[in-house]
């Protein structure tokens, strides 16, 4: 498109803006402020942050707490992919787990405010905000008259339209046991979000055991379900992102059932035993 450069500039600005509002690594972010005032004061937040939190709560509830945005204290404890990454003591985990409960997030639409009921609670929207950012980039593309684009935010792919020659975009799903760039399968998509959560991007190993960044809120430890890669295909990336993290933890049987019940959403799972499962709408499409 004629406004491609402008669209990219605007997109980069928007992604930074979202990061500044929602990163837990920035003490001035809106999420950090909510956490700082937990148990004390509700925080008025921007439309962006309110929307993400409200969507996140929907997926916490749909996944029956497998996805839980109050996982912050546990994520902080493990610090996976960060300087202080470590296996925490089981006591520390037990202590912090007491604070995890998305039902303690109070949202007030009229004031656009968010409140965490208990003092030590911390929100982490790291499992869903990237999906929102991808959707916002797509909207910027559309606004600038672009008909054909691929947006890649690392694990979150969003394709707009078809390729320039009119054929569908081909998206590869990383083979979880091979080096980056080697795919297990590809899918052809038009106007879709393809989001993958996996155990092979952010992790550390101790004595051959892998500790990755998707935490099971019922144990406080990295998820040990039979899934090693969960891909969600949906129209909006925020939905794909919110779902991919939750179903990863639920395991393949429950995951297929849940996704099967959601209209317009499909999934691909790769298990520890190297099997590939797809929801019915994906059959013959990969
Ligand atoms: P990525 O961020 O690597 O694309 P995900 O979308 O699966 O992958 O999100 C993982 C992030 O979500 C973690 O880094 C952490 O911040 C957060 N997280 C980890 N476990 C959970 C959970 N059970 N519920 C909600 N968020 C989680
Ligand atoms: Mg996610």
Coordinates of C-alpha atoms and ligand atoms in Angstrom, one line a residue:
X1 CA 0.0 0.0 0.0
X2 CA 1.0 3.7 -0.4
X3 CA 0.9 4.3 3.3
X4 CA 2.9 1.2 4.3
X5 CA 5.7 3.1 5.9
X6 CA 3.4 5.4 7.8
X7 CA 1.4 2.3 9.0
X8 CA 4.6 0.6 10.3
X9 CA 5.7 3.8 12.1
X10 CA 2.3 4.1 13.8
X11 CA 2.3 0.4 14.6
X12 CA 5.7 0.6 16.4
X13 CA 4.5 3.5 18.4
X14 CA 1.3 1.7 19.4
X15 CA 3.2 -1.4 20.5
X16 CA 5.5 0.7 22.7
X17 CA 2.5 2.5 24.1
X18 CA 0.8 -0.8 25.0
X19 CA 4.1 -2.1 26.6
X20 CA 4.4 1.1 28.6
X21 CA 0.8 0.7 29.9
X22 CA 0.9 -3.1 30.6
X23 CA 4.5 -4.2 31.3
X24 CA 5.2 -5.4 34.9
X25 CA 8.8 -4.5 34.3
X26 CA 8.0 -0.8 34.1
X27 CA 7.1 0.6 37.5
X28 CA 5.1 3.4 35.8
X29 CA 2.9 1.1 33.9
X30 CA -0.8 0.9 34.7
X31 CA -0.5 -2.7 35.6
X32 CA 2.3 -1.9 38.1
X33 CA 0.2 0.8 39.6
X34 CA -2.7 -1.6 40.1
X35 CA -0.3 -4.0 41.8
X36 CA 1.3 -1.4 43.9
X37 CA -2.1 -0.3 45.2
X38 CA -3.5 -3.8 45.7
X39 CA -5.8 -4.2 48.7
X40 CA -5.8 -0.4 49.0
X41 CA -7.0 1.7 46.1
X42 CA -8.7 1.1 42.7
X43 CA -6.8 2.5 39.8
X44 CA -8.3 4.3 36.8
X45 CA -6.8 2.9 33.7
X46 CA -6.8 3.6 29.9
X47 CA -9.2 2.0 27.5
X48 CA -6.5 -0.3 26.3
X49 CA -5.7 -1.7 29.7
X50 CA -9.3 -2.0 30.8
X51 CA -10.1 -3.9 27.6
X52 CA -7.2 -6.3 28.0
X53 CA -8.1 -7.0 31.7
X54 CA -11.7 -7.5 31.0
X55 CA -10.9 -10.0 28.1
X56 CA -8.4 -11.7 30.3
X57 CA -10.9 -12.3 33.0
X58 CA -13.2 -13.9 30.5
X59 CA -10.5 -16.4 29.6
X60 CA -9.6 -17.0 33.3
X61 CA -13.1 -18.0 33.8
X62 CA -13.5 -20.0 30.6
X63 CA -10.4 -22.0 31.4
X64 CA -11.6 -22.5 35.0
X65 CA -8.5 -20.8 36.3
X66 CA -5.9 -22.5 34.2
X67 CA -5.3 -19.1 32.8
X68 CA -5.1 -16.7 35.8
X69 CA -3.9 -13.1 35.5
X70 CA -3.1 -12.9 39.2
X71 CA -0.2 -15.3 38.6
X72 CA 2.2 -12.4 39.0
X73 CA 3.8 -13.3 42.4
X74 CA 4.6 -16.8 41.1
X75 CA 6.0 -15.6 37.8
X76 CA 8.2 -13.2 39.7
X77 CA 9.5 -16.0 42.0
X78 CA 10.6 -18.2 39.1
X79 CA 11.9 -15.2 37.0
X80 CA 12.2 -17.5 34.0
X81 CA 14.3 -16.0 31.2
X82 CA 15.4 -13.3 33.7
X83 CA 18.6 -12.7 35.6
X84 CA 17.4 -14.2 38.9
X85 CA 15.8 -17.4 37.4
X86 CA 15.8 -20.2 40.0
X87 CA 13.8 -23.1 41.3
X88 CA 12.0 -21.6 44.3
X89 CA 11.6 -23.5 47.5
X90 CA 8.2 -25.3 47.8
X91 CA 7.4 -23.1 50.9
X92 CA 7.9 -19.9 48.9
X93 CA 5.6 -21.3 46.2
X94 CA 3.0 -22.3 48.7
X95 CA 3.1 -18.8 50.3
X96 CA 2.8 -17.0 47.0
X97 CA 0.1 -19.4 45.6
X98 CA -2.3 -18.1 48.3
X99 CA -2.5 -14.8 46.5
X100 CA -3.4 -16.3 43.1
X101 CA -7.1 -15.9 42.4
X102 CA -8.5 -14.0 39.4
X103 CA -11.8 -13.7 41.1
X104 CA -10.2 -11.0 43.3
X105 CA -9.9 -8.7 40.3
X106 CA -12.6 -6.1 40.6
X107 CA -13.4 -4.2 37.5
X108 CA -15.6 -1.1 37.4
X109 CA -16.8 -0.2 33.9
X110 CA -18.3 3.2 34.9
X111 CA -15.1 4.5 36.3
X112 CA -12.8 2.4 34.1
X113 CA -11.0 1.3 37.2
X114 CA -9.4 -1.9 38.3
X115 CA -8.8 -3.1 41.9
X116 CA -7.1 -6.1 43.4
X117 CA -8.8 -7.1 46.6
X118 CA -5.7 -8.3 48.6
X119 CA -2.5 -6.6 49.4
X120 CA 0.0 -9.1 48.1
X121 CA -1.7 -9.8 44.8
X122 CA -0.1 -9.0 41.5
X123 CA -1.5 -9.0 38.0
X124 CA 0.5 -10.1 35.0
X125 CA -1.1 -9.7 31.5
X126 CA 2.0 -11.2 29.8
X127 CA -0.1 -14.1 28.6
X128 CA -2.6 -11.9 26.7
X129 CA -1.3 -8.4 26.0
X130 CA 0.8 -9.4 22.9
X131 CA -2.4 -10.6 21.3
X132 CA -4.0 -7.3 21.9
X133 CA -1.0 -5.5 20.4
X134 CA -1.2 -7.6 17.3
X135 CA -4.9 -6.7 16.9
X136 CA -4.1 -3.0 17.3
X137 CA -1.4 -3.2 14.6
X138 CA -3.9 -4.9 12.3
X139 CA -6.3 -2.0 12.9
X140 CA -3.6 0.5 12.0
X141 CA -2.9 -1.4 8.8
X142 CA -6.6 -1.4 7.8
X143 CA -6.9 2.3 8.7
X144 CA -4.0 3.0 6.3
X145 CA -5.6 1.2 3.4
X146 CA -3.4 -1.8 3.6
X147 CA -5.0 -5.0 2.2
X148 CA -2.2 -7.5 2.6
X149 CA 0.1 -7.8 5.7
X150 CA 1.7 -10.3 8.0
X151 CA 2.2 -9.2 11.6
X152 CA 4.6 -11.2 13.7
X153 CA 5.0 -10.4 17.4
X154 CA 7.0 -13.6 18.3
X155 CA 4.6 -16.4 18.8
X156 CA 1.7 -14.3 17.7
X157 CA 1.1 -14.2 14.0
X158 CA -1.7 -12.2 12.5
X159 CA -2.3 -12.2 8.8
X160 CA -4.3 -9.5 7.0
X161 CA -6.0 -10.6 3.8
X162 CA -4.1 -12.8 1.4
X163 CA -0.6 -12.6 0.0
X164 CA -0.3 -10.0 -2.8
X165 CA -0.8 -12.6 -5.4
X166 CA -4.1 -13.6 -3.9
X167 CA -3.0 -16.9 -2.4
X168 CA -3.4 -17.6 1.4
X169 CA -0.6 -16.9 3.8
X170 CA 1.3 -20.0 5.0
X171 CA 2.2 -20.1 8.6
X172 CA 4.6 -22.7 10.0
X173 CA 4.1 -24.2 13.5
X174 CA 7.5 -24.6 15.1
X175 CA 8.6 -28.2 15.8
X176 CA 9.0 -28.1 19.6
X177 CA 11.9 -30.5 19.6
X178 CA 13.9 -29.0 16.7
X179 CA 15.9 -25.8 16.3
X180 CA 14.0 -22.6 15.7
X181 CA 12.7 -22.3 12.2
X182 CA 12.1 -26.0 11.7
X183 CA 8.3 -26.4 11.5
X184 CA 6.2 -29.4 12.3
X185 CA 3.5 -28.5 9.9
X186 CA 2.1 -25.4 8.1
X187 CA -1.4 -24.0 7.7
X188 CA -2.9 -21.8 5.1
X189 CA -4.8 -18.8 6.4
X190 CA -6.5 -15.6 5.2
X191 CA -7.4 -12.9 7.8
X192 CA -6.6 -15.0 10.8
X193 CA -4.6 -14.9 14.0
X194 CA -2.3 -17.9 14.7
X195 CA -0.9 -17.9 18.3
X196 CA 1.3 -20.5 19.8
X197 CA 2.3 -21.1 23.4
X198 CA 5.2 -23.5 23.9
X199 CA 7.7 -24.8 26.3
X200 CA 10.7 -24.3 24.0
X201 CA 11.2 -20.5 23.9
X202 CA 11.7 -19.4 27.5
X203 CA 13.0 -21.9 30.0
X204 CA 16.0 -23.1 32.0
X205 CA 17.2 -26.6 32.7
X206 CA 18.5 -28.1 35.9
X207 CA 19.8 -31.7 35.8
X208 CA 18.1 -32.3 32.5
X209 CA 14.7 -31.1 33.7
X210 CA 13.1 -28.2 31.9
X211 CA 11.5 -25.3 33.7
X212 CA 9.5 -23.2 31.3
X213 CA 7.5 -20.0 31.6
X214 CA 3.9 -21.3 31.6
X215 CA 2.9 -21.8 35.2
X216 CA 0.1 -24.1 36.4
X217 CA -1.8 -21.9 38.9
X218 CA -3.0 -25.0 40.8
X219 CA 0.6 -26.1 41.6
X220 CA 2.8 -23.0 41.2
X221 CA 5.2 -25.0 39.0
X222 CA 5.6 -24.9 35.2
X223 CA 2.8 -26.8 33.5
X224 CA 3.5 -30.5 33.1
X225 CA 0.4 -31.3 31.0
X226 CA 0.8 -33.6 28.0
X227 CA 0.9 -30.5 25.7
X228 CA 4.2 -29.0 24.6
X229 CA 2.8 -26.7 22.0
X230 CA -0.7 -25.2 21.8
X231 CA -1.8 -23.2 18.7
X232 CA -5.0 -21.2 18.5
X233 CA -6.4 -20.0 15.2
X234 CA -9.0 -17.3 15.6
X235 CA -10.1 -14.0 14.1
X236 CA -8.7 -11.8 16.8
X237 CA -5.3 -12.4 18.4
X238 CA -6.3 -11.3 21.9
X239 CA -8.6 -14.4 21.9
X240 CA -5.9 -16.6 20.5
X241 CA -3.4 -15.4 23.1
X242 CA -5.7 -15.7 26.1
X243 CA -6.8 -19.2 25.1
X244 CA -3.4 -20.6 24.1
X245 CA -1.8 -20.1 27.5
X246 CA -4.8 -21.6 29.3
X247 CA -5.4 -24.6 27.2
X248 CA -1.6 -25.4 27.3
X249 CA -2.1 -26.0 31.0
X250 CA -5.4 -27.9 30.7
X251 CA -3.9 -30.7 28.7
X252 CA -5.0 -32.0 25.3
X253 CA -8.3 -33.7 26.2
X254 CA -9.9 -30.8 28.0
X255 CA -8.4 -28.4 25.6
X256 CA -10.0 -30.0 22.5
X257 CA -13.3 -30.0 24.3
X258 CA -13.1 -26.4 25.3
X259 CA -12.0 -25.1 21.9
X260 CA -14.7 -27.3 20.2
X261 CA -17.3 -25.3 22.1
X262 CA -16.1 -21.9 21.0
X263 CA -17.5 -20.8 17.6
X264 CA -14.9 -19.7 15.0
X265 CA -11.9 -20.9 17.0
X266 CA -9.7 -23.8 16.0
X267 CA -6.6 -25.4 17.6
X268 CA -3.5 -27.5 16.9
X269 CA -1.8 -29.3 19.8
X270 CA 1.5 -31.1 19.8
X271 CA 2.0 -33.5 22.8
X272 CA 5.0 -34.8 24.6
X273 CA 4.5 -38.1 22.8
X274 CA 5.0 -36.2 19.5
X275 CA 1.4 -36.6 18.4
X276 CA -0.5 -33.8 16.7
X277 CA -4.1 -33.2 17.6
X278 CA -6.4 -30.8 15.7
X279 CA -9.9 -29.6 16.3
X280 CA -12.5 -30.7 13.7
X281 CA -12.4 -27.4 11.7
X282 CA -8.7 -27.9 11.0
X283 CA -9.0 -31.3 9.4
X284 CA -7.5 -31.4 6.0
X285 CA -6.3 -27.8 6.3
X286 CA -2.7 -28.3 7.3
Ligands
LIG1 P1 4.5 -15.8 25.3 O1 4.4 -14.7 26.2 O2 5.8 -16.5 25.4 O3 4.1 -15.6 23.9 P2 2.1 -17.0 26.5 O4 1.2 -16.2 25.7 O5 1.8 -18.4 26.7 O6 3.6 -17.0 25.8 O7 2.3 -16.2 27.9 C1 3.2 -16.6 28.8 C2 3.3 -15.6 29.9 O8 2.1 -15.5 30.6 C3 4.3 -15.8 31.0 O9 5.6 -15.3 30.6 C4 3.7 -15.2 32.2 O10 4.0 -13.8 32.1 C5 2.3 -15.4 32.0 N1 1.7 -16.6 32.6 C6 2.4 -17.7 32.9 N2 1.5 -18.7 33.4 C7 0.3 -18.1 33.3 C8 -1.0 -18.5 33.7 N3 -1.2 -19.7 34.2 N4 -2.0 -17.7 33.5 C9 -1.8 -16.4 33.0 N5 -0.6 -16.0 32.7 C10 0.4 -16.8 32.8
LIG2 MG1 -1.0 -16.4 25.6

